[in-house]
PDB file of C-alpha atoms in Angstrom:
ATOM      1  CA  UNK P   1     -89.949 -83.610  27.672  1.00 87.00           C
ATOM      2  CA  UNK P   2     -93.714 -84.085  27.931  1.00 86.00           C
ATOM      3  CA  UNK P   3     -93.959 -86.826  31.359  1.00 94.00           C
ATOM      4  CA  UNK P   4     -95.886 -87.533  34.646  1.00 97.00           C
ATOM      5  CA  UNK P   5     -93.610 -88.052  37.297  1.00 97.00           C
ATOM      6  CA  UNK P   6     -95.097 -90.526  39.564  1.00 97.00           C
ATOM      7  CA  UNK P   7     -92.936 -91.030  43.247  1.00 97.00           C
ATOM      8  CA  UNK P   8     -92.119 -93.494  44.935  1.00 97.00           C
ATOM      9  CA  UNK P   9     -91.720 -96.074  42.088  1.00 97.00           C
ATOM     10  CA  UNK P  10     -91.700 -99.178  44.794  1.00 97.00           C
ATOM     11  CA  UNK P  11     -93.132 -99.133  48.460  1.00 97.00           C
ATOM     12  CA  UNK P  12     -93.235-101.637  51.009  1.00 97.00           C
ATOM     13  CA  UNK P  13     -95.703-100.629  53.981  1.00 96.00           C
ATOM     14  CA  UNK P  14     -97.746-101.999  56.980  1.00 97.00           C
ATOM     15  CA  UNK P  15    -101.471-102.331  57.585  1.00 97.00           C
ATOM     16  CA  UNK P  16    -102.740 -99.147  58.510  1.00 97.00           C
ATOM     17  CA  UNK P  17     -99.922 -97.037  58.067  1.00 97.00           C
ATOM     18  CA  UNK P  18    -101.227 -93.439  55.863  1.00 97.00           C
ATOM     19  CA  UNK P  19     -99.249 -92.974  52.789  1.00 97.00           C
ATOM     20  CA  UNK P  20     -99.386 -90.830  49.786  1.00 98.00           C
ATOM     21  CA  UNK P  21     -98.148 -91.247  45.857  1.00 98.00           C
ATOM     22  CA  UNK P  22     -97.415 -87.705  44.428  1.00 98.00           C
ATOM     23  CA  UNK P  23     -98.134 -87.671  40.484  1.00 98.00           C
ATOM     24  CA  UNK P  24     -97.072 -84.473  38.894  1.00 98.00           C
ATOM     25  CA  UNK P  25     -97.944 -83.729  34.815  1.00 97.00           C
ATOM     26  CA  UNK P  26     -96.131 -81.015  32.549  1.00 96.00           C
ATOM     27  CA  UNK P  27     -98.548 -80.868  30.096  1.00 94.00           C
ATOM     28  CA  UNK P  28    -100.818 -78.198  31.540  1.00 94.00           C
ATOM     29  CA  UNK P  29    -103.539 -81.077  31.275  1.00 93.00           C
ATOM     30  CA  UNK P  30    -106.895 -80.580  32.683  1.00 92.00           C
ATOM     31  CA  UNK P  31    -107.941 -84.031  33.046  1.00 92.00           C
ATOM     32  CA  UNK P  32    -105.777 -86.483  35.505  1.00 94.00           C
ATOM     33  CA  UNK P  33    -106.040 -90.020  36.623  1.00 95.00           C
ATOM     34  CA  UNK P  34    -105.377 -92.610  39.018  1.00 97.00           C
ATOM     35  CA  UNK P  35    -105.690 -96.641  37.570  1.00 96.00           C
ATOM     36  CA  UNK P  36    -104.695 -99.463  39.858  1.00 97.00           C
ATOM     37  CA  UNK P  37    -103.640-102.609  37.797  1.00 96.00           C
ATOM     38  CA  UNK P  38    -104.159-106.488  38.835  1.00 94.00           C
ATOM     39  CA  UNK P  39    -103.646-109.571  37.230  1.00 88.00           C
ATOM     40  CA  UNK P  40    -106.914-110.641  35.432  1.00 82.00           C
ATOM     41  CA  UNK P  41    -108.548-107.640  36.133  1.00 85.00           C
ATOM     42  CA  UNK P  42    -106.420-105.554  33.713  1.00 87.00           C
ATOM     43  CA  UNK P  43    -106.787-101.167  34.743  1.00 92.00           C
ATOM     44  CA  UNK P  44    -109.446 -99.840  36.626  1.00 93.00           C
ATOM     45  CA  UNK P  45    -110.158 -96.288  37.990  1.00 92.00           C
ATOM     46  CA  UNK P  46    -109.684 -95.154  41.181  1.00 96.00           C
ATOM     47  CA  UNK P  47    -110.328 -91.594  41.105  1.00 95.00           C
ATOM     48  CA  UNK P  48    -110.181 -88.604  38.541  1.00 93.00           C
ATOM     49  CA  UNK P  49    -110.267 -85.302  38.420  1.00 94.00           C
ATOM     50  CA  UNK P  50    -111.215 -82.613  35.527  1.00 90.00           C
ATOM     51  CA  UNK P  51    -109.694 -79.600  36.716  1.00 92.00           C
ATOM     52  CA  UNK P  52    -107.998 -77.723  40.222  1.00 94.00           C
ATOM     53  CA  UNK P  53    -110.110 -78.590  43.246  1.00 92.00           C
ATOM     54  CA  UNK P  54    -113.121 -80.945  40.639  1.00 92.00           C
ATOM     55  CA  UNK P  55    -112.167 -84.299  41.368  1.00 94.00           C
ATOM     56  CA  UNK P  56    -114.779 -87.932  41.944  1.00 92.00           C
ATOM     57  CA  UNK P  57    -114.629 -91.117  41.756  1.00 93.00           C
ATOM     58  CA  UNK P  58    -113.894 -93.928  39.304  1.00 90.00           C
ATOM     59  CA  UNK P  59    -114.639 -97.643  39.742  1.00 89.00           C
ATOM     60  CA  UNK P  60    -112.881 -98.435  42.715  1.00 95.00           C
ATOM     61  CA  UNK P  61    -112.362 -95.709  44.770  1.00 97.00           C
ATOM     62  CA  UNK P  62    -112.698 -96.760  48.349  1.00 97.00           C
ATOM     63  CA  UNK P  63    -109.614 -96.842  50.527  1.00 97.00           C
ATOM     64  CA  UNK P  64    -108.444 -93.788  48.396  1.00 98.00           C
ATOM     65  CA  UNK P  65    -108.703 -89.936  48.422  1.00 98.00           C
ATOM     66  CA  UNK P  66    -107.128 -87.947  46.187  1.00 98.00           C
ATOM     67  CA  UNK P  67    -106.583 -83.589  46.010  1.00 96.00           C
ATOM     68  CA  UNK P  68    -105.960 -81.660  43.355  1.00 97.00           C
ATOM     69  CA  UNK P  69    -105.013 -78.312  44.438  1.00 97.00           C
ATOM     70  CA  UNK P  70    -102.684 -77.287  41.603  1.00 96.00           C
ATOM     71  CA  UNK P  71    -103.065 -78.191  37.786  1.00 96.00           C
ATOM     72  CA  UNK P  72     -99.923 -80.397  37.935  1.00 97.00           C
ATOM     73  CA  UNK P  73    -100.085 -82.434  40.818  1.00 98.00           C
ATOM     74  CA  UNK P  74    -103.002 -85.214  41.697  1.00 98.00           C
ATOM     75  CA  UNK P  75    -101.537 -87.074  44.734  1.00 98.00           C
ATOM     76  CA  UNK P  76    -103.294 -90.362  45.914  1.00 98.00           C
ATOM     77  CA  UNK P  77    -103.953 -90.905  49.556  1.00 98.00           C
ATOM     78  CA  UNK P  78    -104.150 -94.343  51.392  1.00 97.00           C
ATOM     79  CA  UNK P  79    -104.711 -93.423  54.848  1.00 96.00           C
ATOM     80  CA  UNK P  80    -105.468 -96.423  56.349  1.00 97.00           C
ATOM     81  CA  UNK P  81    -103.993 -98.888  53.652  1.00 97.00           C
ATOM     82  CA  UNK P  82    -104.885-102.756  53.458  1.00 97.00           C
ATOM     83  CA  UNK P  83    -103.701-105.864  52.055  1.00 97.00           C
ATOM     84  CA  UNK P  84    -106.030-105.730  49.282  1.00 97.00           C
ATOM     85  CA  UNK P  85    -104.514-102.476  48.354  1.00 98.00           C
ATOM     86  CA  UNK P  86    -101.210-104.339  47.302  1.00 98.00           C
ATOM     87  CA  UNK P  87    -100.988-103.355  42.929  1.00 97.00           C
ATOM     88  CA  UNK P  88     -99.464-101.485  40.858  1.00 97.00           C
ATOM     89  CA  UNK P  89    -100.855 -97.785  40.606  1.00 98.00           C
ATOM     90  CA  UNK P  90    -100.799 -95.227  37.935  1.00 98.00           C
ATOM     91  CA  UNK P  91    -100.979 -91.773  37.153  1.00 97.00           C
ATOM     92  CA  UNK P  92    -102.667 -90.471  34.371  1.00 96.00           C
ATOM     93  CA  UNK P  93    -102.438 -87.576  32.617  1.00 95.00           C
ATOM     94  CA  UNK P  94    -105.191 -86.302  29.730  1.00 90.00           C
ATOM     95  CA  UNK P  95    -104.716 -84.619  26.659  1.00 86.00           C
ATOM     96  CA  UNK P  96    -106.742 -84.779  23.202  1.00 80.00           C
ATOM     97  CA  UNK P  97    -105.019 -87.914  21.564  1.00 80.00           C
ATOM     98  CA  UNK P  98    -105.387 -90.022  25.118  1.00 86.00           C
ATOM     99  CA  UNK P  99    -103.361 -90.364  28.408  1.00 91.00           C
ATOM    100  CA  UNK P 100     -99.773 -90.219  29.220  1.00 94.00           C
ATOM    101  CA  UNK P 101     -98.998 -92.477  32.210  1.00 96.00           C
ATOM    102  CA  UNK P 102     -96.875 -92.113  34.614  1.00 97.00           C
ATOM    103  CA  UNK P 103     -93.801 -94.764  35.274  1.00 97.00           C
ATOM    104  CA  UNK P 104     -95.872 -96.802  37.914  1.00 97.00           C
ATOM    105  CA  UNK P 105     -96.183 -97.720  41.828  1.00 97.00           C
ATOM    106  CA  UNK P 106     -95.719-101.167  43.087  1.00 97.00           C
ATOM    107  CA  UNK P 107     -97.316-100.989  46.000  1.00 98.00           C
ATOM    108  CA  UNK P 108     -97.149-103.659  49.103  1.00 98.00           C
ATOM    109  CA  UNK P 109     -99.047-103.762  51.938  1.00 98.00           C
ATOM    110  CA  UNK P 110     -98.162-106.116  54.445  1.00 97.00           C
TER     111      UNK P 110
ATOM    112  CA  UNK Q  25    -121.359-107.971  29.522  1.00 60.00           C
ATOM    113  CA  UNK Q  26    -118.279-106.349  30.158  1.00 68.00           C
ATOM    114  CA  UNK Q  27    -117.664-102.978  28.998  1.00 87.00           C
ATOM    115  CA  UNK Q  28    -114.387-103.398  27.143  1.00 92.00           C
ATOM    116  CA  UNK Q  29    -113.549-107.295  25.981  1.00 93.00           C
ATOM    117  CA  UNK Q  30    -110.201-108.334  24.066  1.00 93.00           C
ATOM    118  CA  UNK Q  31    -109.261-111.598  23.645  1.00 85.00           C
ATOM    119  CA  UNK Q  32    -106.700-112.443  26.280  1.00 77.00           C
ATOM    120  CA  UNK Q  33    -104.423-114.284  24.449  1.00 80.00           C
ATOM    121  CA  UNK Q  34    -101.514-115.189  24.632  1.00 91.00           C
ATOM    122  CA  UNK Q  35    -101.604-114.551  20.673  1.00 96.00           C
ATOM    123  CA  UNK Q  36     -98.298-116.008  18.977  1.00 97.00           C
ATOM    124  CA  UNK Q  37     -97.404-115.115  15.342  1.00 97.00           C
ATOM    125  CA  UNK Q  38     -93.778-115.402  13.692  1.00 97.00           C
ATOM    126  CA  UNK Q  39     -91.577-112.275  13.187  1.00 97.00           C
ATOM    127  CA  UNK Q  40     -92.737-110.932   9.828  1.00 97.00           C
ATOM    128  CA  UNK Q  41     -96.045-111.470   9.895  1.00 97.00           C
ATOM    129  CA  UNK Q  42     -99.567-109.645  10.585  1.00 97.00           C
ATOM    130  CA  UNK Q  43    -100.573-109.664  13.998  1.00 97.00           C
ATOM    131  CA  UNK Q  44    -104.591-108.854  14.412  1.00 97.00           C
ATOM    132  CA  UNK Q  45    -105.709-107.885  17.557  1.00 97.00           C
ATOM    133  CA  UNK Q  46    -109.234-107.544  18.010  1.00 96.00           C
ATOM    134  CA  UNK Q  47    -111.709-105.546  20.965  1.00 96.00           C
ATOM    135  CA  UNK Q  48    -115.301-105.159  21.343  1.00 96.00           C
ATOM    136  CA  UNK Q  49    -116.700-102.324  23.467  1.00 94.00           C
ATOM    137  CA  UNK Q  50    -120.816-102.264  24.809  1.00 91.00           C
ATOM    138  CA  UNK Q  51    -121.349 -98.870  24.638  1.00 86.00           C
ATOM    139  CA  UNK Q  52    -122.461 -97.707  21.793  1.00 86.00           C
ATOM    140  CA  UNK Q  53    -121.751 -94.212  22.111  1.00 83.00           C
ATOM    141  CA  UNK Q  54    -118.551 -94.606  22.828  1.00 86.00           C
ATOM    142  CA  UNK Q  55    -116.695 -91.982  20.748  1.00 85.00           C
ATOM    143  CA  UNK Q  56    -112.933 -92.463  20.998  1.00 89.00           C
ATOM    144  CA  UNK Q  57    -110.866 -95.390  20.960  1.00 93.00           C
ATOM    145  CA  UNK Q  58    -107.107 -96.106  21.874  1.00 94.00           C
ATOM    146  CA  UNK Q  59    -104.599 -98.273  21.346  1.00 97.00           C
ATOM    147  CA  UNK Q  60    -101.967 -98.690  24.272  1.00 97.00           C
ATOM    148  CA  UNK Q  61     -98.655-100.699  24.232  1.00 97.00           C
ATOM    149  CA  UNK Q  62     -97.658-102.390  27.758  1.00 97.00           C
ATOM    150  CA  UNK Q  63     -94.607-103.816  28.347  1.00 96.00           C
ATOM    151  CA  UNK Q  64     -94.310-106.224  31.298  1.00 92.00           C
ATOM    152  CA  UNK Q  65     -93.451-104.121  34.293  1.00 88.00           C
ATOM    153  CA  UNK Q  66     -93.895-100.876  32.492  1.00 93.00           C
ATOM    154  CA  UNK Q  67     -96.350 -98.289  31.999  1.00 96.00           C
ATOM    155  CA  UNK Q  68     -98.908 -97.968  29.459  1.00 96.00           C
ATOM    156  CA  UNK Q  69     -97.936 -96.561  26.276  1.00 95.00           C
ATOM    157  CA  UNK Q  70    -100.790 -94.859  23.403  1.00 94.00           C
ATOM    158  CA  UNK Q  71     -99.833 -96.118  19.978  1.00 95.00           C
ATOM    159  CA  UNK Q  72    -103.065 -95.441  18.182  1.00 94.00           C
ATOM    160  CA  UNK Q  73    -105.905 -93.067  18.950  1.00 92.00           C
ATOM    161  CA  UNK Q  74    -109.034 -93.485  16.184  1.00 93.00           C
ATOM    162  CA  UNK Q  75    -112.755 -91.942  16.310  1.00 88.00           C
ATOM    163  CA  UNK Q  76    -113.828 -92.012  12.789  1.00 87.00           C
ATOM    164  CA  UNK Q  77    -114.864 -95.493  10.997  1.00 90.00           C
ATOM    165  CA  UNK Q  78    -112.600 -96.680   8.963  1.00 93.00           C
ATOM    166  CA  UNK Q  79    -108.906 -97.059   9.019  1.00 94.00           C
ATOM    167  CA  UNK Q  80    -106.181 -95.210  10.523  1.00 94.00           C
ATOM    168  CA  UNK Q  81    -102.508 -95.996   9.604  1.00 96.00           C
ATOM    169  CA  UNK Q  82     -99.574 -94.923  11.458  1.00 95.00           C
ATOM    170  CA  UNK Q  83     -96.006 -96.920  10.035  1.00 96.00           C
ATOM    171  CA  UNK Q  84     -96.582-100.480  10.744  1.00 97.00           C
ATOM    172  CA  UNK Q  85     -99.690 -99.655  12.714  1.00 97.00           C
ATOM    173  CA  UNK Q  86    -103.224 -99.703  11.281  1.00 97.00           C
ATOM    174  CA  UNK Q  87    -106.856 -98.919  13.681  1.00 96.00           C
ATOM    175  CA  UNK Q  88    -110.072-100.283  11.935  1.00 97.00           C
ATOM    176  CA  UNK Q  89    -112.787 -98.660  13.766  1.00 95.00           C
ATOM    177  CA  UNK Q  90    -116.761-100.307  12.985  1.00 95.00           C
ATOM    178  CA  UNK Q  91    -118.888 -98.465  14.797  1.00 92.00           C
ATOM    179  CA  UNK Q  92    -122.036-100.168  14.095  1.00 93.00           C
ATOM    180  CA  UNK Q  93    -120.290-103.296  15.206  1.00 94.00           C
ATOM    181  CA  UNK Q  94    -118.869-102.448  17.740  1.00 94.00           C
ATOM    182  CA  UNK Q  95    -115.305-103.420  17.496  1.00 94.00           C
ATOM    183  CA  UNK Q  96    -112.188-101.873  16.807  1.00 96.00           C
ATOM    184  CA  UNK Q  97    -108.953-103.664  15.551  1.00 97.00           C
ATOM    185  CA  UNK Q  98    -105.430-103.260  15.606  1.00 97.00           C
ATOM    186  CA  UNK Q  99    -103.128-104.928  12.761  1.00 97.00           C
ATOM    187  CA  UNK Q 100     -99.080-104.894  13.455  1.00 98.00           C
ATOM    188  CA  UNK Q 101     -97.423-105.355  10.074  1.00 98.00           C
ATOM    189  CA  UNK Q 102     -93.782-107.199  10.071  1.00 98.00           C
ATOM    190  CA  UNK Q 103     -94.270-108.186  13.534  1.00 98.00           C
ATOM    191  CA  UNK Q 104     -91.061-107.781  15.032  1.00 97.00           C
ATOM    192  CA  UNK Q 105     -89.927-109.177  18.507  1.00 97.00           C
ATOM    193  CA  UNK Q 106     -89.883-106.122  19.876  1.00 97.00           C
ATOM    194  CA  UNK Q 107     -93.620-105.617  19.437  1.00 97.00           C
ATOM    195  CA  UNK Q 108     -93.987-108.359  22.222  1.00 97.00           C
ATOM    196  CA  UNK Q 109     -96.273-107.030  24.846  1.00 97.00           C
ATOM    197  CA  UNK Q 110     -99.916-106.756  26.182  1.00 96.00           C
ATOM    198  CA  UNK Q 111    -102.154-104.211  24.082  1.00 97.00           C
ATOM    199  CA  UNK Q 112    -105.041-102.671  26.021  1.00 96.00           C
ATOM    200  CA  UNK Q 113    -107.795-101.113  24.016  1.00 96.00           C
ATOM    201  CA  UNK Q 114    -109.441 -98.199  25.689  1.00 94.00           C
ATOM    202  CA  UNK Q 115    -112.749 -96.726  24.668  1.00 91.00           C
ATOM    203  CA  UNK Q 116    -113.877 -93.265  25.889  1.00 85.00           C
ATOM    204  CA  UNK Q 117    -117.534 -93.348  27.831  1.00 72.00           C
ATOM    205  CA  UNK Q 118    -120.414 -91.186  25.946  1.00 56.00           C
ATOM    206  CA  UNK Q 119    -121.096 -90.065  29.189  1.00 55.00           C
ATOM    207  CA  UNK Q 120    -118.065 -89.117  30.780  1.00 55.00           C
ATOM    208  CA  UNK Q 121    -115.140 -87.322  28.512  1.00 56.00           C
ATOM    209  CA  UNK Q 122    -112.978 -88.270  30.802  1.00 60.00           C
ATOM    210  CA  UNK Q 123    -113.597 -92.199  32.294  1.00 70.00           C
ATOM    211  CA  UNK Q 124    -111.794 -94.076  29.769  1.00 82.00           C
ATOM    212  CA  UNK Q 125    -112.601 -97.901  30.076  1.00 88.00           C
ATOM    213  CA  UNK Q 126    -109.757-100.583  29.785  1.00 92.00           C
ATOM    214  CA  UNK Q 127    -109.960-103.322  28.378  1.00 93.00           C
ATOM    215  CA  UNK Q 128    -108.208-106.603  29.593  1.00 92.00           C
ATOM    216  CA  UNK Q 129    -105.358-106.899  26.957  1.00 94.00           C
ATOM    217  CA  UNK Q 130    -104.039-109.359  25.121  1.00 95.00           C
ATOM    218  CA  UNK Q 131    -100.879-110.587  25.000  1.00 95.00           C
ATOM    219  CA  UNK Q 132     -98.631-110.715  21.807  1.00 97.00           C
ATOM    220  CA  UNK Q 133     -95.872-113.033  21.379  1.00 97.00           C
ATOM    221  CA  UNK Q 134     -94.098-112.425  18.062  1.00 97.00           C
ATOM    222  CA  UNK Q 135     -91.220-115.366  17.227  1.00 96.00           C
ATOM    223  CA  UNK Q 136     -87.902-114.829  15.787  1.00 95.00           C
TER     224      UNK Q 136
END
C-alpha cells in the first residue's frame, strides 16, 4: 500500500528539549514535504525538499531543519522547540496527481 | 491579497443535494489545482486534481477550473453525511513545481 509513515503520531515535550519527527514515503517520490497546521491559518510550509541531499525552505521554516539523506525518509528537526511550535505537523509526499500525507503529529510544547 | 482564498464556511446543505464549494487563487500562472478532503483530526486527503479549463468529473465529484478568472470550484452531488469535512483547495506556484499553496478550507456540513 502506497503511504507516508509519519512517527510519533502524539508528543508531549518541554521548552528546549531537541526532538525529531521521522516521515518515511514508499512511493519512490522525489518531492517531500513538511506543513504545520493551525486553526485560522489553515497549512503552511515548513520546509521541502526535491530530491536526496536538495532541500529549502517553505513559509515558515524557522525553528526547523530538516535532512534528506535517503529518497524515503525527510525527518523534521526541532532542536530547541518552543511554545509556539505546539500544531499539528505533516508529512508530505509528491507525485504527479498531488501529495499523499502522512497520518499527522500533534505536537505540544510545554 | 492572499494567495489561496475559500470561503470559510461553515457551508450547510441537506443530504441529497449539491454542495458548491468555491476558491480563488492570485497567481495567475498557477498551473495545477487540487482538491483535498480533511476530516477533523485527520490528514489531508486529494479527491480532485484539475489543470485544464473546464470540467473534470470523478463519481459524485466535479472540478470547474476558469483560468482567466481565477477560480476553481468543486460541486459534491447527493451530498451525503459522510462528505462532512473541511475541503482545502491547493494551487501549484508557476514558480516553484513543488510549493503548493493551501488554501484556508471551508467547512461542509451536509444534514440528514
Amino acid at each position: 500500500e502506497a503511504q507516508v509513515t509519519q512517527n510519533p503520531r502524539y508528543l508531549i515535550t518541554v521548552t528546549g528539549k531537541k526532538l525529531t519527527v521521522t516521515c518515511s514515503q514508499n512511493m519512490n517520490h522525489e518531492y517531500m514535504s513538511w506543513y504545520r497546521q493551525d486553526p485560522g491559518l489553515g497549512l503552511r510550509q515548513i520546509y521541502y525538499s526535491m530530491n536526496v541531499e536538495v532541500t529549502d525552505k517553505g513559509d515558515v521554516p524557522e525553528g526547523y531543519k530538516v535532512s534528506r539523506k535517503e529518497k524515503r525518509n525527510f525527518p523534521l528537526i526541532l532542536e530547541s522547540p518552543s511554545p509556539n511550535q505546539t500544531s499539528l505537523y505533516f508529512c508530505a509526499s509528491r507525485g504527479h496527481y498531488g501529495y499523499t500525507f502522512g497520518s499527522g503529529t500533534r505536537l505540544t510544547v510545554v | 491579497q492572499k494567495e489561496v482564498e475559500q470561503n470559510s464556511g461553515p457551508l450547510s446543505v441537506p443530504e441529497g443535494a449539491i454542495a458548491s464549494l468555491n476558491c480563488t487563487y492570485s497567481d495567475r500562472g498557477s498551473q495545477s489545482f487540487f482538491w483535498y478532503r480533511q476530516y477533523s483530526g485527520k490528514s489531508p486527503e486529494l479527491i480532485m486534481f484539475i489543470y485544464s479549463n473546464g470540467d473534470k468529473e470523478d463519481g459524485r465529484f466535479t472540478a470547474q477550473l476558469n483560468k482567466a478568472s481565477q477560480y476553481v470550484s468543486l460541486l459534491i452531488r447527493d451530498s451525503q453525511p459522510s462528505d462532512s469535512a473541511t475541503y482545502l483547495c491547493a494551487v501549484d506556484r508557476e514558480t516553484s513545481y513543488d510549493k503548493v499553496i493551501f488554501g484556508p478550507g471551508t467547512s461542509l456540513s451536509v444534514i440528514p
